Short mmCIF file of C-alpha atoms and ligand atoms in Angstrom, two decimals:
data_model
loop_
_atom_site.label_atom_id
_atom_site.label_comp_id
_atom_site.label_asym_id
_atom_site.label_seq_id
_atom_site.Cartn_x
_atom_site.Cartn_y
_atom_site.Cartn_z
CA MET K 3 123.34 83.29 104.00
CA PRO K 4 125.13 81.70 106.94
CA THR K 5 122.24 79.40 107.82
CA HIS K 6 124.60 76.88 109.38
CA ARG K 7 125.40 79.37 112.14
CA THR K 8 123.04 79.82 115.08
CA SER K 9 122.37 83.25 116.44
CA LEU K 10 121.11 85.04 119.51
CA ALA K 11 119.99 88.65 119.34
CA ILE K 12 119.94 90.59 122.60
CA VAL K 13 117.76 93.69 122.49
CA LEU K 14 118.57 96.27 125.16
CA ALA K 15 115.32 97.95 126.07
CA ALA K 16 115.77 98.93 129.69
CA GLY K 17 115.68 102.55 128.53
CA GLU K 18 115.27 105.67 130.62
CA GLY K 19 112.97 107.58 128.32
CA THR K 20 112.48 110.68 130.42
CA ARG K 21 113.36 113.01 127.56
CA MET K 22 110.33 111.76 125.65
CA ARG K 23 108.17 113.30 128.42
CA SER K 24 105.90 110.30 128.20
CA ARG K 25 104.21 107.81 130.47
CA ARG K 26 105.00 105.14 127.92
CA PRO K 27 108.38 103.36 127.79
CA LYS K 28 110.46 104.86 125.00
CA VAL K 29 110.68 101.68 122.91
CA LEU K 30 106.88 101.49 122.71
CA HIS K 31 106.62 104.75 120.80
CA ALA K 32 105.81 104.17 117.15
CA LEU K 33 107.27 104.89 113.73
CA ALA K 34 105.16 104.11 110.67
CA GLY K 35 102.60 102.36 112.84
CA ARG K 36 105.07 99.99 114.52
CA SER K 37 106.84 100.36 117.86
CA LEU K 38 110.55 101.14 117.94
CA LEU K 39 111.04 97.72 119.53
CA GLY K 40 108.93 96.12 116.79
CA HIS K 41 111.17 97.62 114.10
CA VAL K 42 114.30 96.31 115.77
CA ILE K 43 112.86 92.81 116.17
CA ALA K 44 111.56 92.82 112.58
CA ALA K 45 115.09 93.64 111.37
CA ILE K 46 116.51 90.80 113.49
CA ARG K 47 114.02 88.34 112.04
CA GLN K 48 114.64 89.48 108.47
CA ALA K 49 118.36 89.08 109.07
CA GLY K 50 117.88 85.39 109.66
CA GLY K 51 116.18 85.20 113.02
CA GLY K 52 117.45 82.89 115.72
CA ALA K 53 116.77 83.31 119.42
CA VAL K 54 115.70 86.72 120.74
CA ALA K 55 116.37 87.95 124.28
CA VAL K 56 114.94 91.25 125.47
CA VAL K 57 116.45 93.09 128.42
CA VAL K 58 113.93 95.35 130.10
CA GLY K 59 113.79 97.56 133.17
CA PRO K 60 111.75 96.63 136.25
CA ASP K 61 107.96 96.80 135.76
CA HIS K 62 108.17 96.56 132.01
CA ALA K 63 105.66 93.80 131.34
CA ASP K 64 104.23 95.92 128.51
CA VAL K 65 107.62 96.01 126.78
CA VAL K 66 107.91 92.22 127.06
CA ALA K 67 104.38 91.81 125.69
CA GLU K 68 105.21 94.02 122.72
CA ALA K 69 108.42 92.07 122.04
CA ARG K 70 106.39 88.86 121.98
CA THR K 71 103.91 90.18 119.44
CA HIS K 72 106.90 90.38 117.07
CA ALA K 73 108.90 87.37 118.32
CA PRO K 74 106.58 85.01 120.21
CA ASP K 75 109.49 83.01 121.65
CA ALA K 76 111.43 86.05 122.88
CA GLU K 77 112.95 85.44 126.30
CA ALA K 78 112.74 88.35 128.72
CA PHE K 79 115.39 89.44 131.23
CA VAL K 80 115.15 92.21 133.78
CA GLN K 81 118.02 94.59 134.45
CA ASP K 82 117.20 95.82 137.96
CA GLU K 83 119.67 98.67 138.03
CA ARG K 84 120.98 100.69 135.11
CA ARG K 85 124.67 99.98 135.35
CA GLY K 86 125.72 100.19 131.74
CA THR K 87 125.37 98.48 128.40
CA ALA K 88 127.57 95.48 129.27
CA HIS K 89 125.71 95.04 132.55
CA ALA K 90 122.46 95.04 130.58
CA VAL K 91 123.79 92.40 128.17
CA LEU K 92 124.83 90.21 131.08
CA ALA K 93 121.28 90.25 132.39
CA ALA K 94 120.75 87.78 129.54
CA ARG K 95 123.69 85.65 130.69
CA THR K 96 121.72 82.39 130.64
CA ALA K 97 120.69 82.97 127.05
CA ILE K 98 124.30 83.65 126.05
CA ALA K 99 125.39 80.51 127.91
CA CYS K 100 123.23 78.45 125.53
CA GLY K 101 126.07 78.98 123.08
CA ALA K 102 124.86 80.53 119.83
CA ASP K 103 127.55 81.08 117.19
CA ASP K 104 126.70 84.76 116.84
CA VAL K 105 125.56 87.06 119.64
CA VAL K 106 124.19 90.28 118.17
CA ILE K 107 123.47 93.15 120.54
CA VAL K 108 121.03 95.76 119.36
CA PHE K 109 119.50 98.78 121.09
CA GLY K 110 115.71 98.91 121.33
CA ASP K 111 115.78 102.64 120.59
CA THR K 112 117.65 102.30 117.27
CA PRO K 113 114.77 101.39 114.95
CA LEU K 114 116.30 102.23 111.57
CA ILE K 115 118.85 99.44 111.59
CA ARG K 116 118.54 97.39 108.40
CA PRO K 117 118.55 93.60 108.22
CA GLN K 118 121.41 93.72 105.69
CA THR K 119 123.53 95.56 108.25
CA LEU K 120 122.89 92.95 110.93
CA GLN K 121 123.87 90.35 108.35
CA ARG K 122 127.11 92.21 107.68
CA LEU K 123 127.89 92.12 111.41
CA LYS K 124 127.32 88.37 111.45
CA GLY K 125 129.32 88.04 108.25
CA ALA K 126 132.32 89.62 109.99
CA LEU K 127 132.13 86.97 112.71
CA ALA K 128 131.83 84.22 110.12
CA ALA K 129 135.00 85.64 108.57
CA GLY K 130 136.88 85.24 111.85
CA ALA K 131 136.39 88.39 113.95
CA ALA K 132 135.50 87.94 117.62
CA VAL K 133 133.92 91.40 117.84
CA ALA K 134 132.28 93.46 115.08
CA VAL K 135 130.93 96.96 115.65
CA LEU K 136 129.18 99.50 113.47
CA GLY K 137 131.14 102.65 112.68
CA PHE K 138 129.69 105.88 111.31
CA ARG K 139 130.73 109.48 110.84
CA PRO K 140 128.20 111.83 112.40
CA ARG K 141 128.24 115.54 111.61
CA ASP K 142 128.79 116.13 115.31
CA PRO K 143 130.60 113.29 117.11
CA THR K 144 130.06 114.76 120.59
CA GLY K 145 128.69 112.17 122.98
CA TYR K 146 129.54 109.11 120.91
CA GLY K 147 132.21 106.53 121.60
CA ARG K 148 135.18 106.93 119.21
CA LEU K 149 136.64 104.03 117.26
CA LEU K 150 140.41 103.75 117.72
CA MET K 151 141.84 102.15 114.60
CA ASP K 152 145.23 100.70 113.88
CA GLY K 153 145.36 100.43 110.13
CA GLY K 154 142.41 98.24 109.16
CA SER K 155 141.77 96.82 112.60
CA LEU K 156 139.87 98.16 115.55
CA THR K 157 141.86 98.36 118.76
CA ALA K 158 139.46 100.01 121.21
CA ILE K 159 136.40 102.18 121.66
CA ARG K 160 136.79 105.24 123.84
CA GLU K 161 133.63 106.70 125.34
CA ASP K 162 133.32 110.47 124.90
CA ARG K 163 133.67 111.22 128.60
CA ASP K 164 136.80 109.11 128.92
CA ALA K 165 138.46 110.31 125.73
CA SER K 166 141.54 112.52 125.58
CA ALA K 167 141.36 115.81 123.67
CA GLN K 168 143.19 114.11 120.84
CA GLU K 169 140.85 111.11 120.77
CA ARG K 170 137.90 113.47 120.65
CA THR K 171 139.07 114.73 117.26
CA ILE K 172 138.36 111.27 115.77
CA GLY K 173 135.32 111.43 113.49
CA LEU K 174 134.63 107.69 113.29
CA CYS K 175 132.13 106.80 115.99
CA ASN K 176 130.53 103.74 117.50
CA GLY K 177 126.99 103.14 116.26
CA GLY K 178 126.36 101.13 119.42
CA LEU K 179 125.30 97.81 117.94
CA MET K 180 127.79 94.99 118.22
CA ALA K 181 128.23 91.33 117.36
CA LEU K 182 130.28 88.94 119.49
CA ASP K 183 131.54 85.48 118.72
CA GLY K 184 129.26 83.28 120.84
CA ARG K 185 132.12 81.05 122.00
CA GLN K 186 134.00 84.03 123.44
CA ALA K 187 131.10 86.28 124.42
CA LEU K 188 130.81 85.42 128.11
CA ALA K 189 134.57 85.37 128.65
CA ILE K 190 134.81 88.85 127.11
CA LEU K 191 131.77 90.32 128.84
CA GLU K 192 132.77 89.05 132.27
CA ARG K 193 136.10 90.86 132.08
CA ILE K 194 134.44 94.24 131.63
CA ASP K 195 134.69 96.45 134.74
CA ASP K 196 133.26 99.79 135.73
CA ARG K 197 136.48 101.80 136.11
CA ASN K 198 135.56 104.77 133.94
CA ALA K 199 134.06 108.25 134.08
CA LYS K 200 130.49 106.97 134.49
CA ASN K 201 131.27 103.98 136.74
CA GLU K 202 129.34 101.88 134.29
CA PHE K 203 130.03 98.53 132.66
CA TYR K 204 130.66 99.60 129.08
CA LEU K 205 129.92 97.11 126.33
CA THR K 206 132.41 99.05 124.26
CA ASP K 207 135.27 97.72 126.41
CA ALA K 208 134.66 94.38 124.69
CA VAL K 209 136.91 95.54 121.86
CA ALA K 210 140.08 96.18 123.90
CA ILE K 211 139.47 93.05 125.96
CA ALA K 212 139.09 90.87 122.86
CA ARG K 213 142.34 92.32 121.51
CA ALA K 214 144.10 91.55 124.79
CA MET K 215 142.85 87.98 124.48
CA GLY K 216 144.53 87.78 121.08
CA LEU K 217 141.24 88.02 119.17
CA THR K 218 140.33 90.41 116.37
CA ALA K 219 137.81 93.21 116.25
CA VAL K 220 136.51 94.98 113.16
CA ALA K 221 134.41 98.03 112.37
CA ILE K 222 131.77 98.05 109.64
CA ASP K 223 130.77 101.37 108.09
CA VAL K 224 127.12 102.40 108.06
CA GLU K 225 125.11 105.51 107.29
CA GLU K 226 124.27 107.66 110.28
CA ASP K 227 120.54 107.08 109.66
CA GLU K 228 120.83 103.40 110.50
CA VAL K 229 122.19 103.97 113.97
CA ARG K 230 120.06 106.96 114.91
CA GLY K 231 119.01 106.48 118.51
CA ILE K 232 115.71 107.98 119.62
CA ASN K 233 115.76 109.98 122.84
CA THR K 234 113.32 112.82 122.14
CA ARG K 235 110.07 113.44 120.29
CA ALA K 236 112.00 115.56 117.80
CA GLN K 237 114.30 112.63 117.03
CA LEU K 238 111.24 110.40 116.73
CA ALA K 239 109.85 112.75 114.07
CA GLU K 240 113.19 112.84 112.22
CA ALA K 241 113.35 109.05 112.22
CA GLU K 242 109.78 108.93 110.92
CA ALA K 243 110.85 111.09 107.98
CA VAL K 244 113.79 108.80 107.21
CA LEU K 245 111.60 105.71 107.42
CA GLN K 246 108.86 107.23 105.25
CA ARG K 247 111.45 108.01 102.57
CA ARG K 248 112.57 104.40 102.64
CA LEU K 249 109.02 103.02 102.50
CA ARG K 250 108.07 105.31 99.61
CA ALA K 251 111.18 104.35 97.69
CA ALA K 252 110.36 100.66 98.22
CA ALA K 253 106.78 101.17 96.98
CA LEU K 254 108.03 102.96 93.85
CA GLU K 255 110.65 100.31 93.29
CA ALA K 256 107.98 97.60 93.55
CA GLY K 257 106.02 99.18 90.70
CA ALA K 258 103.51 101.57 92.25
CA THR K 259 102.97 105.15 91.10
CA LEU K 260 103.00 107.70 93.89
CA VAL K 261 102.09 110.99 92.27
CA ALA K 262 103.55 113.03 95.13
CA PRO K 263 105.52 110.52 97.22
CA GLU K 264 106.42 113.04 99.92
CA THR K 265 102.71 113.40 100.80
CA VAL K 266 101.96 109.69 101.13
CA PHE K 267 102.43 108.12 104.58
CA LEU K 268 102.93 104.38 104.69
CA ALA K 269 102.97 101.91 107.55
CA ALA K 270 105.93 99.59 107.98
CA ASP K 271 103.77 96.63 106.93
CA THR K 272 101.87 98.25 104.04
CA VAL K 273 101.82 95.96 101.01
CA ILE K 274 101.33 97.68 97.65
CA GLY K 275 101.07 95.79 94.38
CA ARG K 276 102.13 96.65 90.87
CA ASP K 277 100.58 99.40 88.83
CA VAL K 278 98.80 100.72 91.87
CA VAL K 279 98.32 104.49 91.67
CA ILE K 280 98.33 106.48 94.88
CA GLU K 281 97.33 110.10 94.58
CA PRO K 282 98.62 112.82 96.92
CA ASN K 283 97.86 113.00 100.64
CA VAL K 284 97.03 109.41 101.40
CA VAL K 285 97.71 107.92 104.85
CA PHE K 286 98.11 104.21 105.55
CA GLY K 287 97.81 102.85 109.08
CA PRO K 288 98.99 99.34 109.92
CA GLY K 289 97.64 96.22 108.24
CA CYS K 290 96.88 97.41 104.69
CA VAL K 291 97.19 95.49 101.45
CA VAL K 292 96.54 97.16 98.09
CA GLU K 293 96.45 94.73 95.21
CA ASP K 294 97.65 95.33 91.67
CA GLU K 295 96.09 98.09 89.58
CA ALA K 296 94.01 99.55 92.37
CA VAL K 297 93.78 103.33 92.64
CA ILE K 298 93.77 105.23 95.91
CA LEU K 299 92.59 108.75 95.23
CA ALA K 300 93.66 111.84 97.12
CA PHE K 301 93.08 112.43 100.84
CA SER K 302 92.11 108.89 101.74
CA HIS K 303 92.91 107.23 105.07
CA LEU K 304 93.26 103.45 105.27
CA GLN K 305 93.89 101.18 108.22
CA GLY K 306 93.62 97.39 108.45
CA ALA K 307 92.09 97.39 104.96
CA HIS K 308 92.42 95.09 101.98
CA VAL K 309 91.88 96.71 98.57
CA GLY K 310 91.36 94.24 95.74
CA LYS K 311 92.74 94.26 92.24
CA GLY K 312 91.66 97.21 90.14
CA ALA K 313 89.46 98.68 92.89
CA SER K 314 89.08 102.43 93.30
CA VAL K 315 89.06 104.15 96.68
CA GLY K 316 88.49 107.84 97.37
CA PRO K 317 89.02 110.70 97.10
CA PHE K 318 88.38 111.39 100.79
CA ALA K 319 87.57 107.79 101.67
CA ARG K 320 88.12 106.25 105.06
CA LEU K 321 88.77 102.51 105.27
CA ARG K 322 88.86 101.28 108.84
CA PRO K 323 89.99 97.90 110.17
CA GLY K 324 88.29 94.96 108.52
CA ALA K 325 87.37 96.83 105.33
CA ARG K 326 87.69 94.44 102.40
CA ILE K 327 87.21 96.03 99.02
CA GLY K 328 86.75 93.49 96.24
CA ALA K 329 88.21 93.50 92.75
CA ARG K 330 87.08 96.49 90.66
CA ALA K 331 84.77 97.67 93.43
CA LYS K 332 84.41 101.42 94.04
CA VAL K 333 84.39 103.32 97.27
CA GLY K 334 83.91 106.98 96.55
CA ASN K 335 84.17 110.33 98.28
CA PHE K 336 83.25 110.73 101.94
CA VAL K 337 82.57 107.04 102.37
CA GLU K 338 83.58 105.23 105.55
CA VAL K 339 83.86 101.44 105.57
CA LYS K 340 84.53 99.40 108.71
CA ALA K 341 84.51 95.61 109.23
CA ALA K 342 82.70 95.22 105.95
CA ALA K 343 83.21 93.51 102.62
CA ILE K 344 82.38 95.43 99.48
CA GLU K 345 82.44 92.58 97.01
CA ALA K 346 83.70 92.53 93.44
CA GLY K 347 82.33 95.28 91.25
CA ALA K 348 80.05 96.75 93.94
CA LYS K 349 79.80 100.52 94.24
CA VAL K 350 79.44 102.75 97.26
CA ASN K 351 80.21 106.02 95.63
CA HIS K 352 79.13 108.88 97.86
CA LEU K 353 78.75 109.93 101.48
CA SER K 354 78.02 106.58 103.12
CA TYR K 355 78.81 104.63 106.26
CA ILE K 356 79.09 100.89 105.75
CA GLY K 357 79.96 99.10 109.00
CA ASN K 358 79.64 95.41 109.93
CA ALA K 359 78.20 94.59 106.54
CA THR K 360 78.54 92.68 103.33
CA VAL K 361 77.74 94.44 100.08
CA GLY K 362 77.28 91.72 97.47
CA GLU K 363 78.90 91.55 94.08
CA GLY K 364 77.78 94.27 91.71
CA ALA K 365 75.42 95.92 94.22
CA ASN K 366 74.94 99.69 94.06
CA VAL K 367 74.66 101.62 97.28
CA GLY K 368 73.25 105.10 96.75
CA ALA K 369 74.53 108.37 98.18
CA GLY K 370 74.10 108.86 101.89
CA THR K 371 73.28 105.27 102.75
CA ILE K 372 73.97 104.39 106.38
CA THR K 373 74.18 100.97 107.97
CA CYS K 374 72.82 101.51 111.48
CA ASN K 375 75.06 98.86 112.99
CA TYR K 376 75.13 99.87 116.64
CA ASP K 377 72.23 99.80 119.06
CA GLY K 378 74.09 101.41 121.93
CA SER K 379 75.52 98.18 123.26
CA ALA K 380 76.14 95.71 120.44
CA LYS K 381 77.10 95.73 116.76
CA HIS K 382 74.85 94.02 114.21
CA HIS K 383 75.36 92.84 110.66
CA THR K 384 73.79 94.15 107.45
CA GLU K 385 73.73 91.86 104.45
CA ILE K 386 73.17 93.38 101.02
CA GLY K 387 72.74 90.79 98.28
CA LYS K 388 74.36 90.56 94.88
CA GLY K 389 73.19 93.16 92.42
CA ALA K 390 70.92 94.86 94.98
CA PHE K 391 70.17 98.58 94.62
CA ILE K 392 69.95 100.75 97.70
CA GLY K 393 68.30 104.12 96.99
CA SER K 394 70.02 107.26 98.24
CA ASN K 395 69.68 108.39 101.81
CA SER K 396 68.50 105.06 103.14
CA SER K 397 69.12 103.72 106.63
CA LEU K 398 69.56 99.98 106.99
CA VAL K 399 68.85 99.12 110.61
CA ALA K 400 70.88 96.03 111.47
CA PRO K 401 70.52 93.13 111.84
CA VAL K 402 68.89 93.18 108.43
CA THR K 403 69.22 91.50 105.05
CA VAL K 404 68.44 92.91 101.63
CA GLY K 405 68.20 89.98 99.21
CA ASP K 406 69.95 89.56 95.88
CA GLY K 407 68.66 91.89 93.20
CA ALA K 408 66.28 93.70 95.57
CA TYR K 409 65.51 97.44 95.38
CA VAL K 410 65.26 99.80 98.32
CA GLY K 411 63.51 103.10 97.59
CA SER K 412 65.38 106.31 98.36
CA GLY K 413 65.02 107.67 101.84
CA SER K 414 63.90 104.36 103.31
CA VAL K 415 64.48 103.21 106.85
CA ILE K 416 64.74 99.44 106.45
CA THR K 417 64.11 97.51 109.65
CA ARG K 418 62.87 94.18 108.26
CA ASP K 419 64.50 91.79 105.80
CA VAL K 420 63.83 92.42 102.11
CA PRO K 421 63.43 89.28 99.96
CA ALA K 422 65.43 88.81 96.78
CA ASP K 423 64.16 90.82 93.80
CA ALA K 424 61.56 92.69 95.94
CA LEU K 425 61.06 96.45 96.26
CA ALA K 426 61.07 97.85 99.78
CA LEU K 427 59.86 101.32 100.67
CA GLY K 428 60.21 102.41 104.25
CA ARG K 429 59.27 106.09 104.23
CA ALA K 430 56.24 108.30 104.80
CA GLN K 431 53.80 108.67 101.93
CA GLN K 432 54.21 111.96 100.08
CA VAL K 433 51.31 114.42 100.49
CA VAL K 434 50.63 117.10 97.85
CA ARG K 435 48.20 120.03 98.40
CA GLU K 436 47.59 121.95 95.19
CA GLY K 437 47.80 125.76 95.52
CA TRP K 438 48.73 125.63 99.21
CA ALA K 439 51.87 127.75 98.93
CA ALA K 440 50.17 130.51 96.98
CA ARG K 441 47.32 130.69 99.56
CA TRP K 442 49.81 130.80 102.44
CA ARG K 443 51.64 133.72 100.90
CA ARG K 444 48.41 135.66 100.35
CA ILE K 445 47.42 135.28 103.99
CA ARG K 446 50.83 135.97 105.51
CA LEU K 447 52.06 138.64 103.16
CA GLY K 448 48.85 140.49 102.33
CA GLY K 449 48.60 139.37 98.73
CA LYS K 450 52.11 140.30 97.52
CA SER K 451 53.46 138.03 94.83
CA LYS K 452 56.47 135.84 95.60
CA HIS K 453 58.68 138.20 93.61
CA GLU K 454 57.56 141.33 95.54
CA ALA K 455 57.68 139.54 98.91
CA SER K 456 61.34 138.63 98.49
CA GLY K 457 62.17 142.28 97.94
CA GLY K 458 62.51 142.30 94.20
CA ALA K 459 66.07 143.15 93.18
C1 UD1 M 4 126.37 103.97 123.51
C2 UD1 M 4 127.80 103.50 123.33
C3 UD1 M 4 128.56 104.56 122.52
C4 UD1 M 4 127.88 104.76 121.19
C5 UD1 M 4 126.42 105.15 121.39
C6 UD1 M 4 125.70 105.15 120.08
C7 UD1 M 4 128.34 102.23 125.32
C8 UD1 M 4 129.05 102.21 126.62
N1 UD1 M 4 128.41 103.35 124.63
O1 UD1 M 4 126.43 105.16 124.30
O2 UD1 M 4 129.92 104.12 122.29
O3 UD1 M 4 128.56 105.77 120.45
O4 UD1 M 4 125.76 104.17 122.24
O5 UD1 M 4 124.42 105.66 120.24
O6 UD1 M 4 127.78 101.20 124.95
N2 UD1 M 4 120.94 100.44 128.26
C9 UD1 M 4 120.40 99.52 129.13
N3 UD1 M 4 120.89 99.44 130.39
C10 UD1 M 4 121.91 100.22 130.81
C11 UD1 M 4 122.46 101.16 129.92
C12 UD1 M 4 121.94 101.24 128.63
O7 UD1 M 4 119.47 98.79 128.77
O8 UD1 M 4 122.31 100.07 131.96
C13 UD1 M 4 120.39 100.52 126.90
C14 UD1 M 4 119.68 101.84 126.66
O9 UD1 M 4 118.30 101.74 126.94
C15 UD1 M 4 119.91 102.07 125.17
C16 UD1 M 4 121.26 101.42 124.93
O10 UD1 M 4 121.46 100.51 125.98
O11 UD1 M 4 118.95 101.39 124.39
C17 UD1 M 4 122.40 102.42 124.86
O12 UD1 M 4 122.53 103.09 126.08
P1 UD1 M 4 122.88 104.63 126.16
O13 UD1 M 4 122.95 105.01 127.57
O14 UD1 M 4 122.00 105.39 125.26
O15 UD1 M 4 124.37 104.60 125.56
P2 UD1 M 4 125.16 105.86 125.00
O16 UD1 M 4 125.71 106.63 126.14
O17 UD1 M 4 124.36 106.57 123.99
CA1 CA M 5 122.23 106.63 123.36
#
């Protein structure tokens, strides 16, 4: 790792985004629960970090805010007019002038770039190149800049619109991302002009200019997936598929069993331990951790949830943000948990809603139990003590505490605190009237027996 070298990453996020047919800037659209911009910045940080500069269009405070959730010190620059990729890079001129060893330029709409690839770009600079670009061979090269090679070295990049018929036959294309030697970067960038088919300042001209200055440029091969740019919703969906394949492969590699990997959807930050088993059709939103040996059964949906070692969740469970499932605890079918801790060994096995609550160690929450946490304006807490037993179909009206080891009778509506080891019943007394049903049938049905009244058969 070239830790002795300093680096500046410039993220171009001025974007046009009209083909997304969205009110939202393109780079704020998400893949695996993280914005396109967030993916790019995460890759930069994993590749060794350094300073981050983000170039945005006018009125893009939301893009800057998103950049800063991933890189708090990111410096923002506005490109007022869209005049080309080199023009966008020069919006960050003052950051470049600070003199990092490596200046890495990445596109905010190219979220599948891997940290290793950014490191390879930097590695090429460390090895003496002044310019390093990513080359790939797309099935259809139309629209991409072509890499003009002379033996092993890169001599120029020709944009599609400016290319001759012969140059258009070249299959090796520019992935867009580029690294420049920080000592030469401004000198190179400032020589770029806009004499071309689009009257834009092309970053790609950096290659020919560096060569003319007696410097070297190199191309580094990458898979097409890594440099996929997102312009449409269809491309967003394709990139999601690529990313999901990567995330599933990483989970398998880390020692989890995914019974049907292609049906499990992970978030970019999902953390899954060893010997975890994930059944088919499970969806993870952002912020989930599943510790070793836990089992997530089919059709569960988790978001912002922590599942402890050896716990069991699902099938058909919903864990919402702030759900903390303790070691060996069980959350069963049709159970929703939000902002609540289900402590070690506790069970909430069937058809319950547990929100803003603590369920103590080893407690058993019966089928259909509901924490009534919301009074129409505020949320309130329910505390269920260790080893407590909540009978089925009970409502716990928060704020309320059920003490350690206490029992709540089935069907109770609990509105007052229950002391430890007490029994609480909060339901109407049962009334029994002997013979009532038989009398009712005689009056209403003129004395027919139950069997005759229902039509026999
Ligand atoms: C660019 C490359 C091309 C390469 C292709 C790979 C140039 C001149 N061409 O072309 O060789 O094959 O990427 O996908 O670099 N941007 C700004 N401000 C601008 C212009 C662009 O911020 O004024 C940003 C865009 O938001 C985008 C990125 O730069 O994130 C690339 O711009 P785009 O117009 O998509 O470049 P391409 O024509 O695709
Ligand atoms: Ca593009």
